[in-house]
Amino acid sequence: MNPEHPEEQQGKPIGRRVLLGTLGLGALGVVTAPTLQRGLESFLASASDKDPTGLTDLLPNGGGFRYYSVTSSVPRKSATTYRLTIDGLVDHPRTYTLADLRAMPQTRMVRDVQCVTGWRVPHTPFEGVRLSRLLDAAGVRKGAGAVRFTCFDGAYTESLTLDQARRADVLVALRMQDKDLGHAHGGPVRLYVAPMYFYKSAKWLSGITVTEDVRPGYWEERGYDVDAWVGRSNGRDDEPTT
Ligand SMILES: Nc1nc2c(c(=O)[nH]1)N[C@H]1C(S)=C(S)[C@@H](COP(=O)(O)O)O[C@H]1N2
Ligand SMILES: [Mo]
Protein backbone atom coordinates (compact mmCIF):
# COMPACT_ATOMS: atom_id res chain seq x y z
CA MET A 1 0.00 0.00 0.00
CA ASN A 2 1.23 3.48 -0.80
CA PRO A 3 1.75 5.09 2.61
CA GLU A 4 0.89 8.54 1.28
CA HIS A 5 -2.44 7.25 0.03
CA PRO A 6 -3.84 4.73 2.49
CA GLU A 7 -7.28 5.46 1.09
CA GLU A 8 -6.30 3.54 -2.04
CA GLN A 9 -7.26 0.35 -0.29
CA GLN A 10 -10.87 1.53 -0.26
CA GLY A 11 -12.14 -1.30 -2.44
CA LYS A 12 -11.04 -3.94 0.03
CA PRO A 13 -13.91 -5.55 1.94
CA ILE A 14 -13.61 -5.42 5.68
CA GLY A 15 -12.46 -8.83 6.82
CA ARG A 16 -14.22 -10.74 9.56
CA ARG A 17 -11.03 -10.50 11.55
CA VAL A 18 -11.24 -6.72 11.54
CA LEU A 19 -14.83 -6.71 12.72
CA LEU A 20 -14.15 -9.24 15.45
CA GLY A 21 -10.99 -7.46 16.41
CA THR A 22 -12.77 -4.16 16.92
CA LEU A 23 -15.78 -5.25 18.89
CA GLY A 24 -14.04 -4.50 22.18
CA LEU A 25 -13.12 -1.01 21.09
CA GLY A 26 -16.57 -0.54 19.63
CA ALA A 27 -18.32 -1.12 22.91
CA LEU A 28 -16.11 1.55 24.40
CA GLY A 29 -16.38 3.93 21.49
CA VAL A 30 -20.04 4.01 20.60
CA VAL A 31 -21.87 6.72 22.44
CA THR A 32 -25.25 7.40 20.95
CA ALA A 33 -28.06 9.72 21.80
CA PRO A 34 -31.14 7.47 21.64
CA THR A 35 -33.62 10.10 20.44
CA LEU A 36 -31.45 11.38 17.64
CA GLN A 37 -30.49 7.85 16.71
CA ARG A 38 -34.16 7.08 16.14
CA GLY A 39 -34.61 10.26 14.10
CA LEU A 40 -31.80 9.15 11.86
CA GLU A 41 -33.23 5.78 10.97
CA SER A 42 -34.74 6.97 7.70
CA PHE A 43 -31.39 8.44 6.79
CA LEU A 44 -29.61 5.20 7.64
CA ALA A 45 -32.01 3.28 5.44
CA SER A 46 -31.38 5.56 2.49
CA ALA A 47 -27.62 5.37 3.03
CA SER A 48 -27.64 1.60 2.71
CA ASP A 49 -29.96 1.78 -0.31
CA LYS A 50 -27.16 3.59 -2.07
CA ASP A 51 -24.79 0.67 -1.65
CA PRO A 52 -25.33 -1.59 -4.66
CA THR A 53 -22.54 -3.93 -3.56
CA GLY A 54 -24.44 -4.94 -0.45
CA LEU A 55 -21.18 -4.60 1.42
CA THR A 56 -22.75 -2.52 4.15
CA ASP A 57 -25.17 -5.35 4.91
CA LEU A 58 -22.22 -7.13 6.48
CA LEU A 59 -21.70 -4.34 8.96
CA PRO A 60 -23.01 -4.53 12.51
CA ASN A 61 -25.89 -2.05 12.06
CA GLY A 62 -26.81 -3.10 8.53
CA GLY A 63 -24.70 -0.32 7.07
CA GLY A 64 -24.85 3.42 6.77
CA PHE A 65 -23.78 6.06 9.16
CA ARG A 66 -24.18 5.94 12.87
CA TYR A 67 -24.81 9.07 14.78
CA TYR A 68 -22.03 9.77 17.26
CA SER A 69 -21.83 12.46 19.85
CA VAL A 70 -19.98 12.44 23.13
CA THR A 71 -22.47 14.96 24.52
CA SER A 72 -26.18 14.36 25.02
CA SER A 73 -27.15 17.58 23.27
CA VAL A 74 -25.45 19.97 20.89
CA PRO A 75 -26.52 23.57 20.23
CA ARG A 76 -27.67 24.27 16.69
CA LYS A 77 -25.85 26.78 14.52
CA SER A 78 -27.47 28.21 11.43
CA ALA A 79 -26.00 29.84 8.36
CA THR A 80 -26.26 33.17 10.18
CA THR A 81 -25.05 32.19 13.66
CA TYR A 82 -22.19 29.87 12.69
CA ARG A 83 -18.60 31.09 13.21
CA LEU A 84 -15.21 29.44 12.70
CA THR A 85 -12.19 31.01 14.37
CA ILE A 86 -8.56 30.46 13.38
CA ASP A 87 -6.01 31.57 15.95
CA GLY A 88 -2.88 30.55 17.84
CA LEU A 89 0.53 30.72 16.16
CA VAL A 90 -0.66 32.68 13.13
CA ASP A 91 -0.02 36.18 11.81
CA HIS A 92 -3.64 36.86 10.89
CA PRO A 93 -6.19 35.35 13.27
CA ARG A 94 -9.64 35.45 11.72
CA THR A 95 -13.25 34.52 12.23
CA TYR A 96 -15.12 33.13 9.22
CA THR A 97 -18.85 33.08 8.67
CA LEU A 98 -20.47 30.29 6.69
CA ALA A 99 -20.87 32.71 3.78
CA ASP A 100 -17.12 33.45 3.90
CA LEU A 101 -16.35 29.72 3.69
CA ARG A 102 -18.87 29.18 0.89
CA ALA A 103 -17.25 31.97 -1.11
CA MET A 104 -13.88 30.17 -1.14
CA PRO A 105 -12.85 27.52 -3.70
CA GLN A 106 -14.47 24.18 -2.85
CA THR A 107 -12.88 20.76 -3.20
CA ARG A 108 -14.99 17.61 -3.62
CA MET A 109 -13.66 14.16 -2.74
CA VAL A 110 -15.26 10.73 -2.82
CA ARG A 111 -13.79 8.14 -0.44
CA ASP A 112 -15.01 5.47 1.94
CA VAL A 113 -15.90 6.67 5.40
CA GLN A 114 -14.52 4.28 7.97
CA CYS A 115 -15.12 4.30 11.69
CA VAL A 116 -12.51 2.60 13.80
CA THR A 117 -15.23 0.38 15.30
CA GLY A 118 -15.74 -1.34 11.94
CA TRP A 119 -18.63 0.29 10.10
CA ARG A 120 -17.96 1.78 6.73
CA VAL A 121 -19.90 3.87 4.23
CA PRO A 122 -18.50 3.38 0.74
CA HIS A 123 -17.99 6.20 -1.77
CA THR A 124 -19.16 9.14 0.30
CA PRO A 125 -18.74 12.58 -1.26
CA PHE A 126 -17.48 15.39 0.96
CA GLU A 127 -17.02 18.96 -0.18
CA GLY A 128 -15.48 22.02 1.40
CA VAL A 129 -12.47 24.27 1.75
CA ARG A 130 -9.03 22.73 1.99
CA LEU A 131 -7.68 23.25 5.50
CA SER A 132 -4.31 24.13 3.93
CA ARG A 133 -5.95 27.13 2.28
CA LEU A 134 -7.22 28.47 5.60
CA LEU A 135 -3.82 27.88 7.20
CA ASP A 136 -2.05 29.71 4.37
CA ALA A 137 -4.46 32.61 4.67
CA ALA A 138 -3.78 32.78 8.41
CA GLY A 139 -0.01 32.78 7.96
CA VAL A 140 1.38 29.99 10.13
CA ARG A 141 4.29 31.18 12.25
CA LYS A 142 7.70 29.59 12.71
CA GLY A 143 7.75 27.11 15.53
CA ALA A 144 4.23 25.85 14.87
CA GLY A 145 3.96 22.08 14.60
CA ALA A 146 0.33 21.14 15.07
CA VAL A 147 -3.28 22.17 14.70
CA ARG A 148 -5.96 21.74 17.35
CA PHE A 149 -9.67 21.59 16.61
CA THR A 150 -12.48 22.51 18.96
CA CYS A 151 -16.20 22.00 18.56
CA PHE A 152 -19.32 23.87 19.57
CA ASP A 153 -20.61 20.81 21.39
CA GLY A 154 -18.20 22.08 24.04
CA ALA A 155 -16.48 18.73 24.56
CA TYR A 156 -14.93 17.12 21.50
CA THR A 157 -11.41 17.97 20.43
CA GLU A 158 -9.06 16.70 17.76
CA SER A 159 -5.61 17.50 16.47
CA LEU A 160 -3.29 16.92 13.54
CA THR A 161 0.36 17.60 12.94
CA LEU A 162 0.89 20.59 10.67
CA ASP A 163 2.08 18.26 7.89
CA GLN A 164 -1.07 16.17 8.16
CA ALA A 165 -3.24 19.30 8.30
CA ARG A 166 -1.70 20.59 5.07
CA ARG A 167 -2.56 17.47 3.06
CA ALA A 168 -4.79 18.03 0.06
CA ASP A 169 -7.29 15.45 1.35
CA VAL A 170 -8.09 17.29 4.58
CA LEU A 171 -11.13 19.56 4.31
CA VAL A 172 -13.16 21.94 6.35
CA ALA A 173 -16.31 20.32 5.01
CA LEU A 174 -19.57 22.14 4.28
CA ARG A 175 -21.28 19.35 2.34
CA MET A 176 -21.61 15.58 2.58
CA GLN A 177 -23.36 13.28 0.10
CA ASP A 178 -23.88 16.36 -2.08
CA LYS A 179 -26.07 18.08 0.49
CA ASP A 180 -25.30 20.78 3.02
CA LEU A 181 -24.08 19.11 6.21
CA GLY A 182 -27.02 18.56 8.54
CA HIS A 183 -26.84 19.05 12.26
CA ALA A 184 -26.59 15.33 13.09
CA HIS A 185 -23.51 14.92 10.94
CA GLY A 186 -21.74 17.93 12.43
CA GLY A 187 -23.21 20.76 10.37
CA PRO A 188 -22.98 23.37 9.31
CA VAL A 189 -19.24 22.66 9.25
CA ARG A 190 -17.13 19.65 10.24
CA LEU A 191 -13.58 18.59 9.71
CA TYR A 192 -13.02 15.85 7.12
CA VAL A 193 -9.74 13.94 7.34
CA ALA A 194 -10.10 11.52 4.43
CA PRO A 195 -7.08 9.26 5.04
CA MET A 196 -7.83 8.65 8.72
CA TYR A 197 -10.47 6.89 10.76
CA PHE A 198 -13.61 8.96 11.07
CA TYR A 199 -13.04 10.01 14.70
CA LYS A 200 -10.47 12.50 13.35
CA SER A 201 -13.29 14.23 11.46
CA ALA A 202 -14.51 16.49 14.25
CA LYS A 203 -18.16 17.47 13.94
CA TRP A 204 -19.56 20.95 14.76
CA LEU A 205 -16.18 22.56 14.12
CA SER A 206 -15.81 25.97 15.77
CA GLY A 207 -12.10 26.52 16.35
CA ILE A 208 -8.79 25.89 14.62
CA THR A 209 -5.78 26.75 16.76
CA VAL A 210 -2.23 26.49 15.48
CA THR A 211 0.00 25.18 18.27
CA GLU A 212 3.53 23.96 18.90
CA ASP A 213 2.70 20.33 19.65
CA VAL A 214 -0.04 17.81 19.13
CA ARG A 215 -2.36 17.38 22.07
CA PRO A 216 -4.32 14.12 21.94
CA GLY A 217 -8.02 14.60 21.20
CA TYR A 218 -11.09 13.30 22.99
CA TRP A 219 -10.92 9.66 21.90
CA GLU A 220 -7.16 9.66 21.84
CA GLU A 221 -7.09 10.38 25.57
CA ARG A 222 -9.25 7.25 25.80
CA GLY A 223 -6.94 4.93 23.91
CA TYR A 224 -7.19 5.54 20.17
CA ASP A 225 -4.16 6.43 18.07
CA VAL A 226 -3.36 10.08 17.39
CA ASP A 227 -2.02 9.14 13.95
CA ALA A 228 -5.17 7.40 12.80
CA TRP A 229 -4.31 6.29 9.24
CA VAL A 230 -6.90 3.89 7.91
CA GLY A 231 -5.40 0.41 7.75
CA ARG A 232 -2.23 1.20 9.65
CA SER A 233 -3.18 2.37 13.11
CA ASN A 234 -5.26 1.19 16.05
CA GLY A 235 -3.91 -2.35 15.73
CA ARG A 236 -4.81 -2.63 12.04
CA ASP A 237 -1.24 -2.28 10.77
CA ASP A 238 -0.98 -5.89 9.71
CA GLU A 239 -3.97 -5.99 7.38
CA PRO A 240 -3.12 -7.85 4.16
CA THR A 241 -3.36 -5.49 1.19
CA THR A 242 -4.16 -8.24 -1.36
N1 LIG B 1 -17.84 16.75 17.86
C1 LIG B 1 -17.79 15.42 17.64
N2 LIG B 1 -17.17 14.99 16.52
C2 LIG B 1 -17.08 13.66 16.27
C3 LIG B 1 -17.58 12.70 17.20
C4 LIG B 1 -18.22 13.19 18.37
O1 LIG B 1 -18.70 12.42 19.22
N3 LIG B 1 -18.31 14.55 18.55
N4 LIG B 1 -17.44 11.35 16.94
C5 LIG B 1 -16.41 10.95 15.97
C6 LIG B 1 -16.58 9.57 15.54
S1 LIG B 1 -15.96 8.34 16.57
C7 LIG B 1 -17.12 9.26 14.33
S2 LIG B 1 -17.17 7.66 13.76
C8 LIG B 1 -17.74 10.30 13.49
C9 LIG B 1 -19.21 9.99 13.29
O2 LIG B 1 -19.77 10.91 12.40
P1 LIG B 1 -21.31 10.84 12.07
O3 LIG B 1 -22.07 11.02 13.36
O4 LIG B 1 -21.55 11.92 11.07
O5 LIG B 1 -21.58 9.45 11.49
O6 LIG B 1 -17.63 11.60 14.03
C10 LIG B 1 -16.44 11.86 14.74
N5 LIG B 1 -16.47 13.25 15.12
MO1 LIG C 1 -15.92 6.51 15.20
Tab-separated table of C-alpha atoms and ligand atoms in Angstrom:
chain	number	residue	atom	x	y	z
A	1	MET	CA	0.000	0.000	0.000
A	2	ASN	CA	1.227	3.481	-0.795
A	3	PRO	CA	1.754	5.086	2.614
A	4	GLU	CA	0.890	8.540	1.280
A	5	HIS	CA	-2.445	7.253	0.028
A	6	PRO	CA	-3.837	4.732	2.492
A	7	GLU	CA	-7.284	5.458	1.086
A	8	GLU	CA	-6.298	3.544	-2.044
A	9	GLN	CA	-7.256	0.350	-0.292
A	10	GLN	CA	-10.871	1.534	-0.260
A	11	GLY	CA	-12.136	-1.303	-2.444
A	12	LYS	CA	-11.038	-3.941	0.032
A	13	PRO	CA	-13.909	-5.547	1.940
A	14	ILE	CA	-13.610	-5.425	5.682
A	15	GLY	CA	-12.462	-8.833	6.822
A	16	ARG	CA	-14.219	-10.744	9.556
A	17	ARG	CA	-11.028	-10.500	11.548
A	18	VAL	CA	-11.238	-6.719	11.539
A	19	LEU	CA	-14.825	-6.709	12.720
A	20	LEU	CA	-14.152	-9.236	15.450
A	21	GLY	CA	-10.987	-7.456	16.406
A	22	THR	CA	-12.766	-4.161	16.923
A	23	LEU	CA	-15.781	-5.251	18.892
A	24	GLY	CA	-14.042	-4.504	22.175
A	25	LEU	CA	-13.116	-1.009	21.086
A	26	GLY	CA	-16.573	-0.539	19.630
A	27	ALA	CA	-18.318	-1.123	22.908
A	28	LEU	CA	-16.112	1.553	24.395
A	29	GLY	CA	-16.377	3.934	21.493
A	30	VAL	CA	-20.040	4.010	20.598
A	31	VAL	CA	-21.867	6.725	22.441
A	32	THR	CA	-25.251	7.395	20.949
A	33	ALA	CA	-28.064	9.717	21.796
A	34	PRO	CA	-31.141	7.467	21.637
A	35	THR	CA	-33.618	10.102	20.439
A	36	LEU	CA	-31.451	11.378	17.639
A	37	GLN	CA	-30.493	7.851	16.705
A	38	ARG	CA	-34.162	7.080	16.138
A	39	GLY	CA	-34.611	10.257	14.103
A	40	LEU	CA	-31.798	9.149	11.865
A	41	GLU	CA	-33.230	5.780	10.967
A	42	SER	CA	-34.740	6.972	7.698
A	43	PHE	CA	-31.385	8.438	6.792
A	44	LEU	CA	-29.614	5.202	7.636
A	45	ALA	CA	-32.012	3.282	5.440
A	46	SER	CA	-31.380	5.560	2.490
A	47	ALA	CA	-27.621	5.374	3.028
A	48	SER	CA	-27.641	1.602	2.709
A	49	ASP	CA	-29.961	1.775	-0.311
A	50	LYS	CA	-27.156	3.585	-2.066
A	51	ASP	CA	-24.791	0.672	-1.650
A	52	PRO	CA	-25.329	-1.585	-4.664
A	53	THR	CA	-22.539	-3.926	-3.565
A	54	GLY	CA	-24.441	-4.941	-0.454
A	55	LEU	CA	-21.176	-4.604	1.423
A	56	THR	CA	-22.752	-2.523	4.148
A	57	ASP	CA	-25.170	-5.352	4.913
A	58	LEU	CA	-22.218	-7.134	6.478
A	59	LEU	CA	-21.704	-4.342	8.965
A	60	PRO	CA	-23.011	-4.531	12.510
A	61	ASN	CA	-25.886	-2.055	12.060
A	62	GLY	CA	-26.811	-3.100	8.532
A	63	GLY	CA	-24.701	-0.320	7.071
A	64	GLY	CA	-24.852	3.421	6.773
A	65	PHE	CA	-23.778	6.056	9.160
A	66	ARG	CA	-24.179	5.935	12.866
A	67	TYR	CA	-24.809	9.072	14.777
A	68	TYR	CA	-22.033	9.765	17.257
A	69	SER	CA	-21.828	12.460	19.849
A	70	VAL	CA	-19.980	12.439	23.127
A	71	THR	CA	-22.471	14.958	24.524
A	72	SER	CA	-26.180	14.360	25.018
A	73	SER	CA	-27.153	17.580	23.266
A	74	VAL	CA	-25.452	19.974	20.889
A	75	PRO	CA	-26.522	23.566	20.233
A	76	ARG	CA	-27.668	24.268	16.695
A	77	LYS	CA	-25.855	26.776	14.522
A	78	SER	CA	-27.466	28.213	11.434
A	79	ALA	CA	-26.004	29.839	8.362
A	80	THR	CA	-26.265	33.173	10.178
A	81	THR	CA	-25.052	32.191	13.662
A	82	TYR	CA	-22.188	29.874	12.686
A	83	ARG	CA	-18.603	31.093	13.214
A	84	LEU	CA	-15.210	29.436	12.697
A	85	THR	CA	-12.187	31.006	14.368
A	86	ILE	CA	-8.555	30.464	13.383
A	87	ASP	CA	-6.014	31.568	15.954
A	88	GLY	CA	-2.885	30.545	17.842
A	89	LEU	CA	0.531	30.719	16.162
A	90	VAL	CA	-0.665	32.683	13.128
A	91	ASP	CA	-0.015	36.184	11.813
A	92	HIS	CA	-3.641	36.861	10.890
A	93	PRO	CA	-6.191	35.354	13.265
A	94	ARG	CA	-9.640	35.453	11.716
A	95	THR	CA	-13.246	34.517	12.227
A	96	TYR	CA	-15.118	33.132	9.223
A	97	THR	CA	-18.850	33.075	8.667
A	98	LEU	CA	-20.475	30.285	6.686
A	99	ALA	CA	-20.867	32.715	3.776
A	100	ASP	CA	-17.124	33.446	3.902
A	101	LEU	CA	-16.347	29.723	3.690
A	102	ARG	CA	-18.869	29.177	0.892
A	103	ALA	CA	-17.246	31.972	-1.113
A	104	MET	CA	-13.876	30.169	-1.138
A	105	PRO	CA	-12.853	27.523	-3.697
A	106	GLN	CA	-14.473	24.183	-2.854
A	107	THR	CA	-12.876	20.759	-3.200
A	108	ARG	CA	-14.985	17.614	-3.622
A	109	MET	CA	-13.663	14.155	-2.738
A	110	VAL	CA	-15.265	10.728	-2.818
A	111	ARG	CA	-13.791	8.139	-0.443
A	112	ASP	CA	-15.007	5.468	1.943
A	113	VAL	CA	-15.897	6.669	5.403
A	114	GLN	CA	-14.524	4.283	7.965
A	115	CYS	CA	-15.117	4.303	11.685
A	116	VAL	CA	-12.514	2.596	13.804
A	117	THR	CA	-15.225	0.377	15.298
A	118	GLY	CA	-15.741	-1.342	11.943
A	119	TRP	CA	-18.627	0.292	10.095
A	120	ARG	CA	-17.962	1.777	6.725
A	121	VAL	CA	-19.903	3.865	4.230
A	122	PRO	CA	-18.499	3.382	0.744
A	123	HIS	CA	-17.992	6.199	-1.772
A	124	THR	CA	-19.163	9.139	0.296
A	125	PRO	CA	-18.741	12.579	-1.259
A	126	PHE	CA	-17.479	15.387	0.961
A	127	GLU	CA	-17.024	18.964	-0.177
A	128	GLY	CA	-15.476	22.019	1.396
A	129	VAL	CA	-12.468	24.272	1.748
A	130	ARG	CA	-9.028	22.734	1.986
A	131	LEU	CA	-7.678	23.246	5.501
A	132	SER	CA	-4.307	24.126	3.926
A	133	ARG	CA	-5.945	27.130	2.281
A	134	LEU	CA	-7.222	28.470	5.602
A	135	LEU	CA	-3.816	27.883	7.202
A	136	ASP	CA	-2.051	29.708	4.375
A	137	ALA	CA	-4.461	32.615	4.674
A	138	ALA	CA	-3.784	32.783	8.409
A	139	GLY	CA	-0.012	32.778	7.960
A	140	VAL	CA	1.378	29.992	10.131
A	141	ARG	CA	4.288	31.180	12.251
A	142	LYS	CA	7.700	29.590	12.708
A	143	GLY	CA	7.748	27.107	15.529
A	144	ALA	CA	4.232	25.852	14.868
A	145	GLY	CA	3.962	22.085	14.603
A	146	ALA	CA	0.332	21.135	15.068
A	147	VAL	CA	-3.282	22.171	14.702
A	148	ARG	CA	-5.959	21.740	17.353
A	149	PHE	CA	-9.672	21.590	16.607
A	150	THR	CA	-12.480	22.510	18.962
A	151	CYS	CA	-16.198	22.002	18.556
A	152	PHE	CA	-19.323	23.870	19.569
A	153	ASP	CA	-20.608	20.811	21.394
A	154	GLY	CA	-18.202	22.078	24.044
A	155	ALA	CA	-16.483	18.727	24.559
A	156	TYR	CA	-14.933	17.121	21.498
A	157	THR	CA	-11.413	17.965	20.433
A	158	GLU	CA	-9.057	16.699	17.761
A	159	SER	CA	-5.610	17.495	16.473
A	160	LEU	CA	-3.295	16.916	13.540
A	161	THR	CA	0.360	17.601	12.942
A	162	LEU	CA	0.892	20.590	10.673
A	163	ASP	CA	2.083	18.263	7.891
A	164	GLN	CA	-1.072	16.170	8.162
A	165	ALA	CA	-3.239	19.299	8.304
A	166	ARG	CA	-1.701	20.589	5.067
A	167	ARG	CA	-2.559	17.472	3.059
A	168	ALA	CA	-4.791	18.031	0.060
A	169	ASP	CA	-7.289	15.451	1.355
A	170	VAL	CA	-8.093	17.287	4.578
A	171	LEU	CA	-11.126	19.562	4.309
A	172	VAL	CA	-13.160	21.943	6.346
A	173	ALA	CA	-16.310	20.322	5.010
A	174	LEU	CA	-19.571	22.141	4.279
A	175	ARG	CA	-21.284	19.350	2.343
A	176	MET	CA	-21.614	15.581	2.580
A	177	GLN	CA	-23.364	13.282	0.095
A	178	ASP	CA	-23.879	16.357	-2.083
A	179	LYS	CA	-26.074	18.082	0.493
A	180	ASP	CA	-25.300	20.781	3.021
A	181	LEU	CA	-24.081	19.110	6.212
A	182	GLY	CA	-27.025	18.561	8.535
A	183	HIS	CA	-26.843	19.054	12.265
A	184	ALA	CA	-26.593	15.330	13.093
A	185	HIS	CA	-23.509	14.925	10.938
A	186	GLY	CA	-21.741	17.927	12.431
A	187	GLY	CA	-23.210	20.764	10.370
A	188	PRO	CA	-22.976	23.373	9.309
A	189	VAL	CA	-19.237	22.657	9.248
A	190	ARG	CA	-17.134	19.652	10.236
A	191	LEU	CA	-13.577	18.594	9.708
A	192	TYR	CA	-13.015	15.854	7.122
A	193	VAL	CA	-9.744	13.944	7.340
A	194	ALA	CA	-10.103	11.522	4.426
A	195	PRO	CA	-7.077	9.263	5.042
A	196	MET	CA	-7.829	8.649	8.717
A	197	TYR	CA	-10.466	6.889	10.765
A	198	PHE	CA	-13.609	8.964	11.073
A	199	TYR	CA	-13.036	10.015	14.695
A	200	LYS	CA	-10.470	12.495	13.354
A	201	SER	CA	-13.287	14.234	11.455
A	202	ALA	CA	-14.506	16.492	14.253
A	203	LYS	CA	-18.156	17.467	13.938
A	204	TRP	CA	-19.563	20.949	14.760
A	205	LEU	CA	-16.181	22.565	14.119
A	206	SER	CA	-15.807	25.972	15.766
A	207	GLY	CA	-12.100	26.524	16.354
A	208	ILE	CA	-8.793	25.888	14.617
A	209	THR	CA	-5.780	26.749	16.756
A	210	VAL	CA	-2.231	26.489	15.484
A	211	THR	CA	0.004	25.177	18.265
A	212	GLU	CA	3.530	23.956	18.899
A	213	ASP	CA	2.703	20.330	19.652
A	214	VAL	CA	-0.042	17.812	19.130
A	215	ARG	CA	-2.356	17.378	22.070
A	216	PRO	CA	-4.319	14.123	21.945
A	217	GLY	CA	-8.015	14.596	21.203
A	218	TYR	CA	-11.086	13.302	22.988
A	219	TRP	CA	-10.925	9.656	21.901
A	220	GLU	CA	-7.155	9.658	21.842
A	221	GLU	CA	-7.093	10.377	25.567
A	222	ARG	CA	-9.250	7.246	25.802
A	223	GLY	CA	-6.935	4.933	23.913
A	224	TYR	CA	-7.192	5.540	20.171
A	225	ASP	CA	-4.159	6.427	18.069
A	226	VAL	CA	-3.356	10.077	17.388
A	227	ASP	CA	-2.021	9.139	13.950
A	228	ALA	CA	-5.166	7.402	12.805
A	229	TRP	CA	-4.310	6.291	9.243
A	230	VAL	CA	-6.902	3.892	7.915
A	231	GLY	CA	-5.404	0.414	7.753
A	232	ARG	CA	-2.233	1.201	9.655
A	233	SER	CA	-3.181	2.367	13.115
A	234	ASN	CA	-5.256	1.192	16.049
A	235	GLY	CA	-3.909	-2.350	15.735
A	236	ARG	CA	-4.806	-2.631	12.038
A	237	ASP	CA	-1.243	-2.280	10.774
A	238	ASP	CA	-0.985	-5.889	9.712
A	239	GLU	CA	-3.971	-5.990	7.377
A	240	PRO	CA	-3.122	-7.847	4.160
A	241	THR	CA	-3.361	-5.488	1.190
A	242	THR	CA	-4.157	-8.242	-1.363
B	1	LIG	N1	-17.845	16.751	17.861
B	1	LIG	C1	-17.788	15.419	17.643
B	1	LIG	N2	-17.173	14.994	16.521
B	1	LIG	C2	-17.078	13.655	16.273
B	1	LIG	C3	-17.576	12.701	17.196
B	1	LIG	C4	-18.218	13.189	18.369
B	1	LIG	O1	-18.699	12.418	19.218
B	1	LIG	N3	-18.307	14.550	18.554
B	1	LIG	N4	-17.440	11.352	16.942
B	1	LIG	C5	-16.413	10.950	15.970
B	1	LIG	C6	-16.577	9.568	15.543
B	1	LIG	S1	-15.960	8.343	16.568
B	1	LIG	C7	-17.121	9.255	14.331
B	1	LIG	S2	-17.169	7.662	13.757
B	1	LIG	C8	-17.737	10.296	13.487
B	1	LIG	C9	-19.209	9.986	13.286
B	1	LIG	O2	-19.773	10.909	12.397
B	1	LIG	P1	-21.314	10.837	12.065
B	1	LIG	O3	-22.066	11.024	13.363
B	1	LIG	O4	-21.546	11.916	11.066
B	1	LIG	O5	-21.580	9.454	11.488
B	1	LIG	O6	-17.627	11.597	14.031
B	1	LIG	C10	-16.436	11.865	14.737
B	1	LIG	N5	-16.468	13.251	15.119
B	2	MO	MO	-15.917	6.513	15.197
